[in-house]
Coordinates of C-alpha atoms in Angstrom, one line a residue:
M1 CA 0.0 0.1 0.2
R2 CA 0.9 3.6 -0.4
L3 CA 1.2 5.6 2.9
G4 CA 1.8 9.3 3.4
V5 CA 3.5 10.5 6.6
L6 CA 2.8 14.1 7.4
D7 CA 5.5 15.4 9.8
V8 CA 4.7 19.0 11.7
G9 CA 8.1 19.5 13.1
S10 CA 9.9 22.5 14.6
N11 CA 11.8 23.2 11.3
T12 CA 9.8 21.9 8.6
V13 CA 6.4 20.4 7.7
H14 CA 7.4 17.4 5.7
L15 CA 5.2 14.7 3.8
L16 CA 6.8 11.4 3.0
V17 CA 5.1 9.1 0.8
V18 CA 6.1 5.7 0.8
D19 CA 5.3 2.1 -0.9
A20 CA 5.1 -0.3 2.2
H21 CA 4.0 -3.6 3.2
P22 CA 4.4 -5.9 6.2
G23 CA 7.8 -7.5 6.4
A24 CA 9.2 -5.0 3.8
R25 CA 11.3 -2.1 3.9
P26 CA 9.4 1.0 3.1
L27 CA 10.3 2.5 -0.3
P28 CA 10.4 6.3 -0.7
A29 CA 8.0 7.3 -3.4
H30 CA 7.6 11.2 -3.0
S31 CA 8.9 13.9 -0.8
H32 CA 7.3 17.4 -0.2
K33 CA 8.5 19.8 2.5
A34 CA 8.3 23.4 3.5
E35 CA 10.5 25.2 6.0
L36 CA 8.4 26.9 8.5
R37 CA 10.7 27.1 11.5
L38 CA 7.7 26.9 14.1
A39 CA 10.2 26.9 17.1
E40 CA 11.5 30.3 16.1
L41 CA 7.9 31.7 15.6
L42 CA 6.8 31.4 19.2
D43 CA 6.1 34.8 21.0
E44 CA 6.9 36.0 24.4
Q45 CA 4.1 33.9 25.7
G46 CA 5.1 30.7 24.0
A47 CA 2.5 30.9 21.4
I48 CA 2.6 30.3 17.7
G49 CA 1.2 33.7 16.2
P50 CA -1.5 34.1 13.6
E51 CA 0.9 34.2 10.7
G52 CA 2.5 31.2 11.8
V53 CA -0.9 29.2 12.3
D54 CA -2.0 30.7 8.8
R55 CA 1.3 29.1 7.2
L56 CA 1.0 26.1 9.0
V57 CA -2.7 25.5 7.8
A58 CA -1.8 26.4 4.1
T59 CA 1.3 24.0 4.1
I60 CA -0.5 21.1 5.6
S61 CA -3.5 21.6 2.8
E62 CA -0.8 21.6 0.3
G63 CA 0.9 18.5 1.8
L64 CA -2.5 16.6 1.9
Q65 CA -3.0 17.4 -1.9
A66 CA 0.5 16.2 -2.6
A67 CA -0.5 12.9 -0.9
E68 CA -3.8 12.6 -2.8
D69 CA -1.7 13.3 -6.2
K70 CA 0.6 10.6 -5.4
G71 CA -2.2 8.1 -4.5
A72 CA -1.5 7.6 -0.7
E73 CA -4.2 5.4 0.7
E74 CA -3.6 6.8 4.1
V75 CA -1.8 9.8 5.7
L76 CA -0.5 9.6 9.2
P77 CA -0.1 13.2 10.6
F78 CA 1.6 14.0 13.6
A79 CA 3.4 17.0 15.4
T80 CA 6.4 17.5 17.6
S81 CA 8.0 19.6 20.1
A82 CA 6.9 23.1 18.6
V83 CA 3.3 22.4 18.4
R84 CA 3.4 20.3 21.5
E85 CA 4.9 23.2 23.8
A86 CA 3.2 25.9 22.2
S87 CA 0.8 27.8 24.7
N88 CA -1.9 27.8 22.3
A89 CA -1.5 24.2 21.0
D90 CA -5.3 23.6 21.5
H91 CA -6.2 26.6 19.2
V92 CA -3.5 25.5 16.6
L93 CA -4.8 22.0 16.4
A94 CA -8.4 23.2 16.4
R95 CA -7.7 25.4 13.4
V96 CA -5.9 22.6 11.6
H97 CA -8.8 20.1 12.2
D98 CA -11.3 22.9 11.1
E99 CA -9.6 24.2 8.1
T100 CA -8.0 20.9 6.6
G101 CA -9.8 18.0 8.3
V102 CA -6.6 16.7 9.8
D103 CA -6.4 15.5 13.5
L104 CA -2.7 16.0 14.3
Q105 CA -1.4 13.3 16.5
V106 CA 1.0 15.4 19.0
L107 CA 3.5 13.1 20.0
S108 CA 5.2 13.3 23.8
G109 CA 9.1 13.8 23.6
E110 CA 9.2 10.2 24.7
E111 CA 7.2 8.8 22.1
E112 CA 9.4 10.7 19.8
A113 CA 12.5 9.2 21.1
R114 CA 11.0 5.6 21.1
L115 CA 9.9 5.8 17.6
T116 CA 13.0 7.1 16.2
F117 CA 14.6 4.3 18.0
L118 CA 12.5 1.7 16.5
A119 CA 13.5 3.1 13.3
A120 CA 17.2 2.9 13.9
R121 CA 16.9 -0.6 15.4
R122 CA 15.3 -1.9 12.2
W123 CA 17.8 -0.2 10.2
F124 CA 20.7 -1.8 11.8
G125 CA 19.2 -4.9 13.1
W126 CA 20.1 -7.1 16.2
S127 CA 23.4 -7.5 15.5
A128 CA 24.3 -3.9 16.6
G129 CA 23.7 -4.9 20.0
R130 CA 22.8 -2.3 22.7
L131 CA 22.0 1.0 20.8
L132 CA 22.5 4.4 22.0
L133 CA 20.6 6.8 19.8
L134 CA 20.9 10.6 19.5
D135 CA 18.4 12.9 17.6
I136 CA 18.6 16.6 17.4
G137 CA 15.8 18.3 16.1
G138 CA 14.6 21.9 15.8
G139 CA 12.8 22.0 19.2
S140 CA 14.3 19.1 21.3
L141 CA 17.0 16.4 21.6
E142 CA 15.9 13.1 22.0
I143 CA 18.0 10.3 23.6
A144 CA 17.3 6.5 23.7
Y145 CA 19.0 3.3 24.6
G146 CA 18.4 -0.4 24.7
M147 CA 18.7 -4.0 23.1
D148 CA 15.5 -4.3 21.8
E149 CA 12.9 -2.5 19.4
N150 CA 11.6 -0.8 22.6
P151 CA 14.2 0.9 24.3
D152 CA 15.0 0.5 28.0
I153 CA 15.1 4.2 28.4
A154 CA 13.9 7.2 26.4
V155 CA 14.2 10.9 27.3
S156 CA 13.6 14.3 25.6
L157 CA 15.5 17.5 26.4
P158 CA 14.5 21.1 25.3
L159 CA 17.7 21.4 23.1
G160 CA 16.6 21.6 19.5
A161 CA 19.0 23.5 17.2
G162 CA 16.1 26.2 16.2
R163 CA 15.1 26.6 19.8
L164 CA 18.7 27.4 21.2
T165 CA 19.5 29.5 18.4
H166 CA 16.5 31.7 18.7
T167 CA 17.0 31.9 22.3
W168 CA 20.8 32.1 22.9
L169 CA 22.5 32.9 19.6
P170 CA 21.0 35.8 18.0
G171 CA 24.1 37.5 16.5
D172 CA 25.6 36.6 12.9
P173 CA 28.2 35.3 14.0
P174 CA 27.0 34.7 17.5
D175 CA 28.8 36.7 20.3
P176 CA 31.4 34.5 21.8
L177 CA 30.0 34.9 25.3
D178 CA 26.6 34.0 24.0
V179 CA 28.3 30.6 22.8
K180 CA 30.3 29.9 25.9
A181 CA 26.8 30.7 27.9
L182 CA 25.0 28.1 25.7
R183 CA 27.8 25.5 26.1
R184 CA 27.4 25.6 29.5
H185 CA 23.6 25.3 29.6
V186 CA 23.5 22.5 27.0
R187 CA 26.0 20.5 28.9
A188 CA 24.1 20.9 32.4
Q189 CA 21.0 19.8 30.7
I190 CA 22.6 16.7 29.4
A191 CA 24.6 15.9 32.3
R192 CA 21.3 15.6 34.5
T193 CA 20.4 12.6 32.4
V194 CA 23.6 10.7 31.7
G195 CA 23.3 8.7 35.1
E196 CA 19.9 7.3 34.1
F197 CA 21.6 5.9 31.1
T198 CA 25.1 4.7 32.1
R199 CA 23.4 2.4 34.8
F200 CA 22.3 0.0 31.8
G201 CA 25.8 -0.3 30.7
K202 CA 28.1 0.7 27.8
P203 CA 26.4 0.6 24.3
D204 CA 27.6 -1.6 21.6
H205 CA 26.8 1.1 19.0
V206 CA 26.1 4.6 19.0
V207 CA 23.8 6.3 16.2
A208 CA 22.4 9.5 15.4
T209 CA 19.7 10.9 13.4
S210 CA 18.4 14.2 12.1
K211 CA 19.6 16.9 9.6
T212 CA 21.9 18.4 12.1
F213 CA 24.0 15.2 12.5
K214 CA 24.0 14.5 8.7
Q215 CA 25.3 18.0 8.1
L216 CA 27.9 17.7 10.8
S217 CA 29.2 14.5 9.6
R218 CA 29.3 15.7 6.1
I219 CA 31.4 18.9 6.6
A220 CA 33.8 16.5 8.9
G221 CA 34.2 14.2 5.4
A222 CA 31.5 11.7 5.3
A223 CA 29.9 10.7 2.0
R224 CA 27.5 13.0 0.1
S225 CA 23.8 12.3 0.1
N226 CA 23.6 11.4 -3.5
E227 CA 26.0 8.5 -2.9
G228 CA 23.2 6.4 -1.3
L229 CA 21.7 5.3 1.8
Y230 CA 23.8 2.3 2.4
V231 CA 27.2 4.4 2.5
Q232 CA 28.4 4.2 5.9
R233 CA 28.6 7.8 7.4
R234 CA 30.3 8.3 10.6
L235 CA 31.2 11.6 12.8
S236 CA 33.9 11.5 15.3
R237 CA 34.1 13.5 18.5
K238 CA 37.5 14.8 17.5
S239 CA 36.4 16.0 14.1
L240 CA 33.6 17.7 15.8
E241 CA 35.5 19.4 18.5
E242 CA 37.8 20.8 15.7
W243 CA 34.6 22.1 13.9
V244 CA 32.6 23.6 16.7
P245 CA 34.7 26.8 17.1
K246 CA 35.0 27.3 13.3
L247 CA 31.2 27.1 12.8
A248 CA 30.7 29.6 15.7
A249 CA 33.1 32.1 14.0
M250 CA 31.2 31.9 10.7
T251 CA 28.5 33.8 9.2
T252 CA 25.3 32.0 8.3
A253 CA 26.3 32.7 4.8
E254 CA 29.9 31.0 5.1
R255 CA 28.3 28.1 6.8
G256 CA 25.6 27.7 4.2
A257 CA 28.6 27.3 1.6
L258 CA 29.9 24.5 3.5
P259 CA 29.5 20.9 1.9
G260 CA 26.2 19.5 3.0
V261 CA 24.9 22.4 4.6
S262 CA 21.3 23.8 3.6
E263 CA 20.9 27.6 3.3
G264 CA 17.9 27.0 5.6
R265 CA 19.4 25.3 8.4
A266 CA 22.8 27.2 8.2
H267 CA 22.0 29.7 11.2
Q268 CA 21.3 26.7 13.5
L269 CA 24.4 24.8 12.9
P270 CA 26.3 26.2 15.6
A271 CA 23.8 25.5 18.3
G272 CA 23.4 22.0 16.9
A273 CA 27.2 21.5 17.1
L274 CA 27.4 22.5 20.5
V275 CA 24.5 19.9 21.5
A276 CA 26.1 17.3 19.3
E277 CA 29.7 17.8 21.1
G278 CA 28.1 17.9 24.6
A279 CA 26.1 14.6 24.2
M280 CA 29.1 12.8 22.5
D281 CA 31.5 14.1 25.2
L282 CA 29.2 13.5 28.3
F283 CA 28.2 9.9 27.1
G284 CA 31.8 9.2 26.4
V285 CA 31.1 8.6 22.8
E286 CA 34.4 8.7 20.6
E287 CA 32.6 8.0 17.2
L288 CA 28.9 7.5 16.1
E289 CA 27.2 6.3 12.9
V290 CA 24.6 8.3 11.0
C291 CA 21.3 6.5 10.6
P292 CA 19.5 7.4 7.3
W293 CA 15.9 6.4 9.1
A294 CA 14.4 8.6 11.9
L295 CA 11.1 9.5 13.4
R296 CA 9.0 9.5 9.9
E297 CA 10.3 6.0 9.4
G298 CA 9.4 4.9 12.9
I299 CA 5.9 6.2 12.6
I300 CA 5.4 4.1 9.0
L301 CA 7.2 0.9 10.8
R302 CA 4.6 1.1 13.7
R303 CA 1.5 1.4 11.4
L304 CA 2.9 -1.4 9.3
D305 CA 3.2 -3.6 12.5
H306 CA -0.5 -3.2 13.0
L307 CA -1.4 -4.4 9.4
P308 CA -2.6 -7.9 8.6
A309 CA 0.4 -9.9 6.8
R310 CA -0.1 -10.5 3.2

């Protein structure tokens, strides 16, 4: 069957259409996305403003039309931290339902981490052993660990690259004192959770998902995206530590000229790099592998698990 996943994230609204059947890997058929940066559109009261809601409704409508055009039999709509934490979330969800007919499923941070972990586990398989997963989104950082498809522990921290850039790093390039303050904040937040994970033992394999990690691995020398999903892409802590001060000293335009860095995400990269570096350091990770699958694939896999086998 052809399924669509409508992902209302903190940075983008992304429709992914796949051909999927129980027991088979989902095959991408179409992708449609728009950058809204909802995490950066919150006002002083933490609400998504009228213009942001209007843009969201219009973008969801476009995504639904694209799904219909591509023959999707079912669309699975969900939202993450930007909508989850908006003070006017109920109003936003009501507007979306009234004007598009879509009931957005708002995932908790823990659900987000668990579904992303499921996708990583299916990608790497049982032979990967105990997995530690790191995922940096626009609004939050998800961390999960476990041996099975359902992790033993999963947490979500308010350390998304978009959120932190908007709140802590307003300059272009950011003020060095702001960078130092953000580094302290990030590490203090992550350090509170490390003990909850270390009691489960050392992971056998550390993996990362998200655009942030993909971009960081690319500028550190990993293969280009056009070389395919199955090329192994790694990121070492040593390389990341060398790049963090360089990224912080660059302007957005200079970052956007780096290999693999998209123009729309370039301004968030210093904050994302600080989170990645802090997580790898505090969890004692020397090197991790970037996983092509993430939350959207996790949503699809969970849906397929509930379909009857052919």
